[in-house]
mmCIF file of C-alpha atoms in Angstrom:
data_model
loop_
_atom_site.group_PDB
_atom_site.id
_atom_site.type_symbol
_atom_site.label_atom_id
_atom_site.label_comp_id
_atom_site.label_asym_id
_atom_site.label_seq_id
_atom_site.Cartn_x
_atom_site.Cartn_y
_atom_site.Cartn_z
ATOM 1 C CA MET C 1 51.206 -7.467 2.646
ATOM 2 C CA VAL C 2 53.821 -8.150 5.330
ATOM 3 C CA ILE C 3 52.502 -9.576 8.603
ATOM 4 C CA LEU C 4 53.995 -7.839 11.630
ATOM 5 C CA TYR C 5 55.208 -9.748 14.680
ATOM 6 C CA TYR C 6 55.884 -7.880 17.897
ATOM 7 C CA VAL C 7 58.651 -8.800 20.342
ATOM 8 C CA VAL C 8 58.379 -6.752 23.547
ATOM 9 C CA VAL C 9 61.726 -6.736 25.369
ATOM 10 C CA MET C 10 61.345 -6.307 29.127
ATOM 11 C CA GLY C 11 63.438 -6.826 32.230
ATOM 12 C CA PRO C 12 64.975 -5.087 35.252
ATOM 13 C CA ALA C 13 67.380 -2.188 34.833
ATOM 14 C CA GLY C 14 70.807 -3.424 33.815
ATOM 15 C CA SER C 15 69.591 -6.658 32.261
ATOM 16 C CA GLY C 16 70.838 -5.554 28.836
ATOM 17 C CA LYS C 17 67.585 -4.833 27.001
ATOM 18 C CA SER C 18 68.959 -2.263 24.571
ATOM 19 C CA THR C 19 72.086 -4.282 23.809
ATOM 20 C CA PHE C 20 69.960 -7.390 23.298
ATOM 21 C CA THR C 21 67.573 -5.456 21.052
ATOM 22 C CA TYR C 22 70.546 -4.475 18.911
ATOM 23 C CA ALA C 23 71.954 -8.016 18.788
ATOM 24 C CA LEU C 24 68.634 -9.709 18.001
ATOM 25 C CA SER C 25 67.718 -7.163 15.332
ATOM 26 C CA GLU C 26 71.120 -7.643 13.682
ATOM 27 C CA TRP C 27 70.613 -11.435 13.776
ATOM 28 C CA ILE C 28 67.206 -11.071 12.113
ATOM 29 C CA GLU C 29 68.584 -8.840 9.369
ATOM 30 C CA ASP C 30 71.543 -11.170 8.839
ATOM 31 C CA HIS C 31 68.954 -13.857 8.077
ATOM 32 C CA GLU C 32 67.363 -11.713 5.374
ATOM 33 C CA MET C 33 64.313 -10.522 7.267
ATOM 34 C CA SER C 34 63.267 -6.955 8.018
ATOM 35 C CA VAL C 35 62.964 -5.494 11.498
ATOM 36 C CA THR C 36 61.771 -2.287 13.120
ATOM 37 C CA ARG C 37 63.650 -1.175 16.239
ATOM 38 C CA VAL C 38 61.504 0.805 18.668
ATOM 39 C CA ASN C 39 63.002 2.680 21.593
ATOM 40 C CA PHE C 40 60.134 2.897 24.080
ATOM 41 C CA ASP C 41 62.194 4.454 26.889
ATOM 42 C CA PRO C 42 61.626 8.232 27.025
ATOM 43 C CA ALA C 43 64.501 8.581 29.520
ATOM 44 C CA ALA C 44 67.151 6.716 27.532
ATOM 45 C CA GLU C 45 70.365 8.720 27.266
ATOM 46 C CA PHE C 46 71.906 6.318 24.773
ATOM 47 C CA VAL C 47 70.873 3.206 22.869
ATOM 48 C CA PRO C 48 73.378 1.074 20.913
ATOM 49 C CA TYR C 49 71.216 0.975 17.802
ATOM 50 C CA ASN C 50 69.589 3.494 15.507
ATOM 51 C CA PRO C 51 65.883 3.482 16.465
ATOM 52 C CA ASP C 52 63.464 3.355 13.569
ATOM 53 C CA VAL C 53 60.798 4.672 15.929
ATOM 54 C CA ASP C 54 61.748 6.621 19.063
ATOM 55 C CA VAL C 55 59.314 7.773 21.749
ATOM 56 C CA ARG C 56 61.791 10.500 22.729
ATOM 57 C CA GLU C 57 60.545 12.330 19.651
ATOM 58 C CA TYR C 58 57.109 12.500 21.294
ATOM 59 C CA VAL C 59 57.962 13.184 24.957
ATOM 60 C CA SER C 60 61.109 14.513 26.629
ATOM 61 C CA VAL C 61 61.948 13.537 30.196
ATOM 62 C CA ARG C 62 64.335 16.482 30.494
ATOM 63 C CA ASP C 63 61.646 18.932 29.379
ATOM 64 C CA ILE C 64 59.190 17.419 31.861
ATOM 65 C CA MET C 65 61.737 17.708 34.688
ATOM 66 C CA SER C 66 62.321 21.371 33.841
ATOM 67 C CA LYS C 67 58.672 22.292 33.309
ATOM 68 C CA TYR C 68 57.169 20.541 36.323
ATOM 69 C CA GLY C 69 60.112 20.504 38.727
ATOM 70 C CA LEU C 70 60.167 16.711 38.892
ATOM 71 C CA GLY C 71 63.039 14.387 39.635
ATOM 72 C CA PRO C 72 64.171 11.696 37.177
ATOM 73 C CA ASN C 73 61.802 9.016 38.464
ATOM 74 C CA GLY C 74 58.788 11.307 38.665
ATOM 75 C CA ALA C 75 59.500 12.677 35.207
ATOM 76 C CA LEU C 76 59.762 9.170 33.762
ATOM 77 C CA ILE C 77 56.402 8.241 35.265
ATOM 78 C CA ALA C 78 54.868 11.426 33.844
ATOM 79 C CA ALA C 79 56.466 10.832 30.440
ATOM 80 C CA THR C 80 55.145 7.283 30.305
ATOM 81 C CA ASP C 81 51.665 8.539 31.169
ATOM 82 C CA MET C 82 51.928 11.180 28.430
ATOM 83 C CA LEU C 83 52.709 8.529 25.833
ATOM 84 C CA VAL C 84 49.028 7.593 25.980
ATOM 85 C CA ASN C 85 48.349 10.797 24.025
ATOM 86 C CA HIS C 86 50.762 9.716 21.283
ATOM 87 C CA ILE C 87 50.371 5.941 21.149
ATOM 88 C CA SER C 88 48.165 6.031 18.052
ATOM 89 C CA ASP C 89 50.783 8.044 16.142
ATOM 90 C CA ILE C 90 53.551 5.741 17.385
ATOM 91 C CA LYS C 91 51.642 2.684 16.217
ATOM 92 C CA ASN C 92 50.979 4.245 12.814
ATOM 93 C CA GLU C 93 54.667 5.098 12.455
ATOM 94 C CA ILE C 94 55.672 1.518 13.286
ATOM 95 C CA GLU C 95 53.200 -0.104 10.936
ATOM 96 C CA SER C 96 53.984 2.266 8.074
ATOM 97 C CA LEU C 97 57.494 0.762 7.935
ATOM 98 C CA ASN C 98 55.908 -2.597 7.065
ATOM 99 C CA ASN C 99 58.753 -4.767 8.392
ATOM 100 C CA ASN C 100 58.529 -8.427 9.430
ATOM 101 C CA TYR C 101 59.445 -7.959 13.073
ATOM 102 C CA VAL C 102 58.956 -5.115 15.527
ATOM 103 C CA ILE C 103 61.278 -5.214 18.535
ATOM 104 C CA VAL C 104 60.082 -2.887 21.295
ATOM 105 C CA ASP C 105 62.820 -1.934 23.760
ATOM 106 C CA MET C 106 60.940 -1.083 26.961
ATOM 107 C CA PRO C 107 62.135 1.209 29.804
ATOM 108 C CA GLY C 108 64.540 -0.175 32.379
ATOM 109 C CA GLN C 109 62.271 0.721 35.277
ATOM 110 C CA LEU C 110 60.186 -2.426 35.081
ATOM 111 C CA GLU C 111 57.670 -1.310 37.687
ATOM 112 C CA ILE C 112 56.618 1.627 35.500
ATOM 113 C CA VAL C 113 55.887 -0.611 32.544
ATOM 114 C CA ALA C 114 54.516 -3.750 34.147
ATOM 115 C CA PHE C 115 52.990 -2.695 37.446
ATOM 116 C CA ARG C 116 51.279 0.597 36.714
ATOM 117 C CA ARG C 117 48.028 0.654 34.767
ATOM 118 C CA VAL C 118 49.434 2.644 31.852
ATOM 119 C CA GLY C 119 52.117 0.059 31.007
ATOM 120 C CA PRO C 120 49.852 -2.816 29.949
ATOM 121 C CA LEU C 121 47.499 -0.290 28.329
ATOM 122 C CA LEU C 122 50.279 1.028 26.070
ATOM 123 C CA ILE C 123 51.572 -2.422 25.174
ATOM 124 C CA ASN C 124 48.137 -3.828 24.411
ATOM 125 C CA TYR C 125 47.155 -0.864 22.238
ATOM 126 C CA LEU C 126 50.440 -0.992 20.365
ATOM 127 C CA THR C 127 50.180 -4.719 19.631
ATOM 128 C CA GLU C 128 46.418 -5.022 19.172
ATOM 129 C CA GLY C 129 45.579 -7.455 16.391
ATOM 130 C CA ARG C 130 49.203 -8.598 16.039
ATOM 131 C CA LYS C 131 50.939 -11.762 17.145
ATOM 132 C CA THR C 132 53.052 -10.731 20.112
ATOM 133 C CA VAL C 133 55.550 -12.299 22.474
ATOM 134 C CA SER C 134 57.185 -10.819 25.554
ATOM 135 C CA LEU C 135 60.911 -11.427 25.913
ATOM 136 C CA PHE C 136 61.925 -11.103 29.573
ATOM 137 C CA LEU C 137 65.637 -10.626 30.179
ATOM 138 C CA ILE C 138 67.479 -11.593 33.360
ATOM 139 C CA ASP C 139 71.088 -10.657 34.045
ATOM 140 C CA SER C 140 73.097 -13.830 34.614
ATOM 141 C CA TYR C 141 74.713 -12.215 37.662
ATOM 142 C CA LEU C 142 71.311 -12.296 39.374
ATOM 143 C CA THR C 143 71.071 -16.069 39.016
ATOM 144 C CA LEU C 144 74.189 -17.076 40.910
ATOM 145 C CA SER C 145 72.116 -18.624 43.690
ATOM 146 C CA PRO C 146 68.983 -20.784 43.352
ATOM 147 C CA LEU C 147 66.912 -18.423 45.489
ATOM 148 C CA SER C 148 67.850 -15.299 43.517
ATOM 149 C CA THR C 149 67.075 -17.201 40.317
ATOM 150 C CA ILE C 150 63.605 -18.065 41.608
ATOM 151 C CA SER C 151 63.049 -14.455 42.720
ATOM 152 C CA MET C 152 63.854 -13.129 39.251
ATOM 153 C CA LEU C 153 61.689 -15.743 37.559
ATOM 154 C CA LEU C 154 58.781 -14.820 39.821
ATOM 155 C CA LEU C 155 59.228 -11.240 38.645
ATOM 156 C CA SER C 156 59.030 -12.453 35.060
ATOM 157 C CA ILE C 157 55.843 -14.404 35.788
ATOM 158 C CA SER C 158 54.306 -11.354 37.462
ATOM 159 C CA SER C 159 55.125 -9.246 34.396
ATOM 160 C CA MET C 160 53.636 -11.867 32.107
ATOM 161 C CA LEU C 161 50.386 -11.850 34.074
ATOM 162 C CA ARG C 162 50.221 -8.054 34.004
ATOM 163 C CA ILE C 163 50.665 -7.543 30.260
ATOM 164 C CA GLY C 164 48.852 -10.723 29.230
ATOM 165 C CA LYS C 165 51.313 -11.860 26.555
ATOM 166 C CA PRO C 166 53.102 -15.211 26.179
ATOM 167 C CA GLN C 167 56.628 -14.960 27.471
ATOM 168 C CA ILE C 168 60.126 -16.228 26.766
ATOM 169 C CA VAL C 169 62.857 -15.825 29.376
ATOM 170 C CA ALA C 170 66.392 -15.122 28.197
ATOM 171 C CA LEU C 171 69.396 -15.146 30.491
ATOM 172 C CA THR C 172 71.698 -12.350 29.312
ATOM 173 C CA LYS C 173 75.479 -12.053 29.617
ATOM 174 C CA ALA C 174 75.754 -15.839 29.773
ATOM 175 C CA ASP C 175 79.307 -15.559 28.484
ATOM 176 C CA LEU C 176 80.182 -14.424 32.024
ATOM 177 C CA LEU C 177 78.890 -17.665 33.570
ATOM 178 C CA THR C 178 81.038 -20.679 34.210
ATOM 179 C CA PRO C 179 79.865 -23.871 32.477
ATOM 180 C CA GLU C 180 78.852 -25.209 35.899
ATOM 181 C CA GLN C 181 76.701 -22.160 36.689
ATOM 182 C CA GLU C 182 74.970 -22.294 33.317
ATOM 183 C CA ALA C 183 74.330 -26.032 33.665
ATOM 184 C CA ARG C 184 72.770 -25.541 37.115
ATOM 185 C CA ILE C 185 70.312 -22.953 35.833
ATOM 186 C CA ILE C 186 69.301 -25.071 32.856
ATOM 187 C CA ARG C 187 68.941 -28.095 35.122
ATOM 188 C CA MET C 188 66.170 -26.348 37.068
ATOM 189 C CA PHE C 189 63.948 -26.894 34.029
ATOM 190 C CA ASP C 190 64.827 -30.528 33.544
ATOM 191 C CA GLU C 191 61.946 -32.925 34.197
ATOM 192 C CA GLU C 192 64.131 -34.871 36.607
ATOM 193 C CA TYR C 193 65.011 -31.814 38.697
ATOM 194 C CA SER C 194 63.671 -31.780 42.238
ATOM 195 C CA CYS C 195 63.118 -28.533 44.114
ATOM 196 C CA ASP C 196 64.406 -30.364 47.178
ATOM 197 C CA GLU C 197 67.844 -29.624 45.781
ATOM 198 C CA LEU C 198 67.276 -26.054 46.975
ATOM 199 C CA LEU C 199 67.856 -27.348 50.478
ATOM 200 C CA GLU C 200 71.549 -27.428 49.636
ATOM 201 C CA SER C 201 71.514 -23.637 49.285
ATOM 202 C CA LYS C 202 72.718 -21.531 52.209
ATOM 203 C CA ASP C 203 70.595 -18.463 51.430
ATOM 204 C CA LEU C 204 67.130 -19.886 52.114
ATOM 205 C CA PHE C 205 65.038 -17.734 54.448
ATOM 206 C CA ASP C 206 61.840 -19.782 54.531
ATOM 207 C CA VAL C 207 62.405 -23.346 53.358
ATOM 208 C CA ASP C 208 58.756 -24.292 52.822
ATOM 209 C CA LEU C 209 57.951 -21.067 50.971
ATOM 210 C CA SER C 210 61.067 -21.397 48.821
ATOM 211 C CA LEU C 211 60.137 -24.934 47.817
ATOM 212 C CA ARG C 212 56.579 -23.916 46.926
ATOM 213 C CA LEU C 213 57.774 -20.951 44.874
ATOM 214 C CA CYS C 214 60.249 -23.196 43.092
ATOM 215 C CA GLU C 215 57.403 -25.452 42.000
ATOM 216 C CA VAL C 216 55.347 -22.461 40.829
ATOM 217 C CA VAL C 217 58.250 -21.265 38.678
ATOM 218 C CA ARG C 218 58.859 -24.692 37.176
ATOM 219 C CA GLU C 219 55.190 -25.168 36.329
ATOM 220 C CA SER C 220 54.809 -21.687 34.814
ATOM 221 C CA LEU C 221 57.900 -21.454 32.614
ATOM 222 C CA VAL C 222 59.068 -23.874 29.959
ATOM 223 C CA GLU C 223 62.683 -22.863 29.549
ATOM 224 C CA VAL C 224 65.326 -20.259 30.208
ATOM 225 C CA ILE C 225 67.636 -19.566 27.275
ATOM 226 C CA PRO C 226 71.239 -18.532 28.060
ATOM 227 C CA THR C 227 72.302 -15.793 25.649
ATOM 228 C CA SER C 228 75.122 -13.374 24.958
ATOM 229 C CA ALA C 229 74.704 -10.239 22.885
ATOM 230 C CA VAL C 230 78.498 -10.077 22.594
ATOM 231 C CA SER C 231 79.146 -13.546 21.183
ATOM 232 C CA GLY C 232 75.702 -14.140 19.659
ATOM 233 C CA LYS C 233 75.213 -17.211 21.830
ATOM 234 C CA GLY C 234 71.585 -18.316 22.054
ATOM 235 C CA LEU C 235 70.129 -15.828 19.562
ATOM 236 C CA ASP C 236 69.129 -18.639 17.227
ATOM 237 C CA GLU C 237 67.444 -20.413 20.148
ATOM 238 C CA VAL C 238 65.577 -17.240 21.089
ATOM 239 C CA TYR C 239 64.372 -16.865 17.506
ATOM 240 C CA ALA C 240 63.251 -20.508 17.442
ATOM 241 C CA ALA C 241 61.372 -19.988 20.718
ATOM 242 C CA ILE C 242 59.698 -16.890 19.276
ATOM 243 C CA GLN C 243 58.612 -18.974 16.302
ATOM 244 C CA ARG C 244 57.137 -21.646 18.549
ATOM 245 C CA VAL C 245 55.134 -19.045 20.459
ATOM 246 C CA LEU C 246 53.951 -17.082 17.428
ATOM 247 C CA GLY C 247 53.245 -20.309 15.554
ATOM 248 C CA TYR C 248 51.207 -21.680 18.464
ATOM 249 C CA GLY C 249 53.572 -24.497 19.277
ATOM 250 C CA GLU C 250 54.830 -25.359 15.801
ATOM 251 C CA ASP C 251 58.265 -24.527 14.432
ATOM 252 C CA TYR C 252 58.618 -21.862 11.747
ATOM 253 C CA LEU C 253 54.992 -21.207 10.913
ATOM 254 C CA THR C 254 55.310 -17.460 10.535
ATOM 255 C CA GLU C 255 55.109 -16.081 7.049
ATOM 256 C CA GLU C 256 58.253 -13.950 6.812
ATOM 257 C CA PRO C 257 60.375 -14.558 3.700
ATOM 258 C CA SER C 258 63.982 -15.590 4.231
ATOM 259 C CA GLY C 259 66.430 -17.374 2.004
ATOM 260 C CA LYS C 260 68.458 -18.430 5.033
ATOM 261 C CA LEU C 261 65.725 -20.192 7.045
#
């Protein structure tokens, strides 16, 4: 029997979750493993992949807007709440496919998933009894200053605490960064990096608070992986990081068959 591994893709709107889901799932299949793509966004107008499981088949944001006179945001909240009534069927549909990996493409409105009670409830029910990792995506454009980088990483830590799953942070659209910008971000996670270097930044509002938050981020996260869904950059590193998390710190301890790994 195939053992399922869940990868829950989260991040702010515009971080490239659906595109990354497509790229990572293609990478997995190219390496002779099976994958289930789950669109978990009931408001998605378009996704760049063919979902194997799609929550839009269970709830319709447009129907909710029409029936209850709600706006887009209110309808999305209502739709997410309504998924509770269907989560058992969604889980059964996913597991009936019996693929190695399940990539869950979460809604772009992060606050609905991570900061309302129903979000963690849905994720935990869906992944109960399965090895699971959260993949938090950050748009590289939002890391152009040290302070904005720290702000986004704090958001990732907050999400990790809410859903209670180990987390990997991937920096998307890294092909748009200059080598210097990418090196600066990676350097923040070097053992020799000092948060005092933030003092060189011109956008600090509260120096002491910024320095303390910098230390919190560095102590809470192990690495940030620069990636590009366009070029495929970093996908192998993301997969290796997933293996380390699912294998409890060891490389390649999961049981999926692959002639290429």
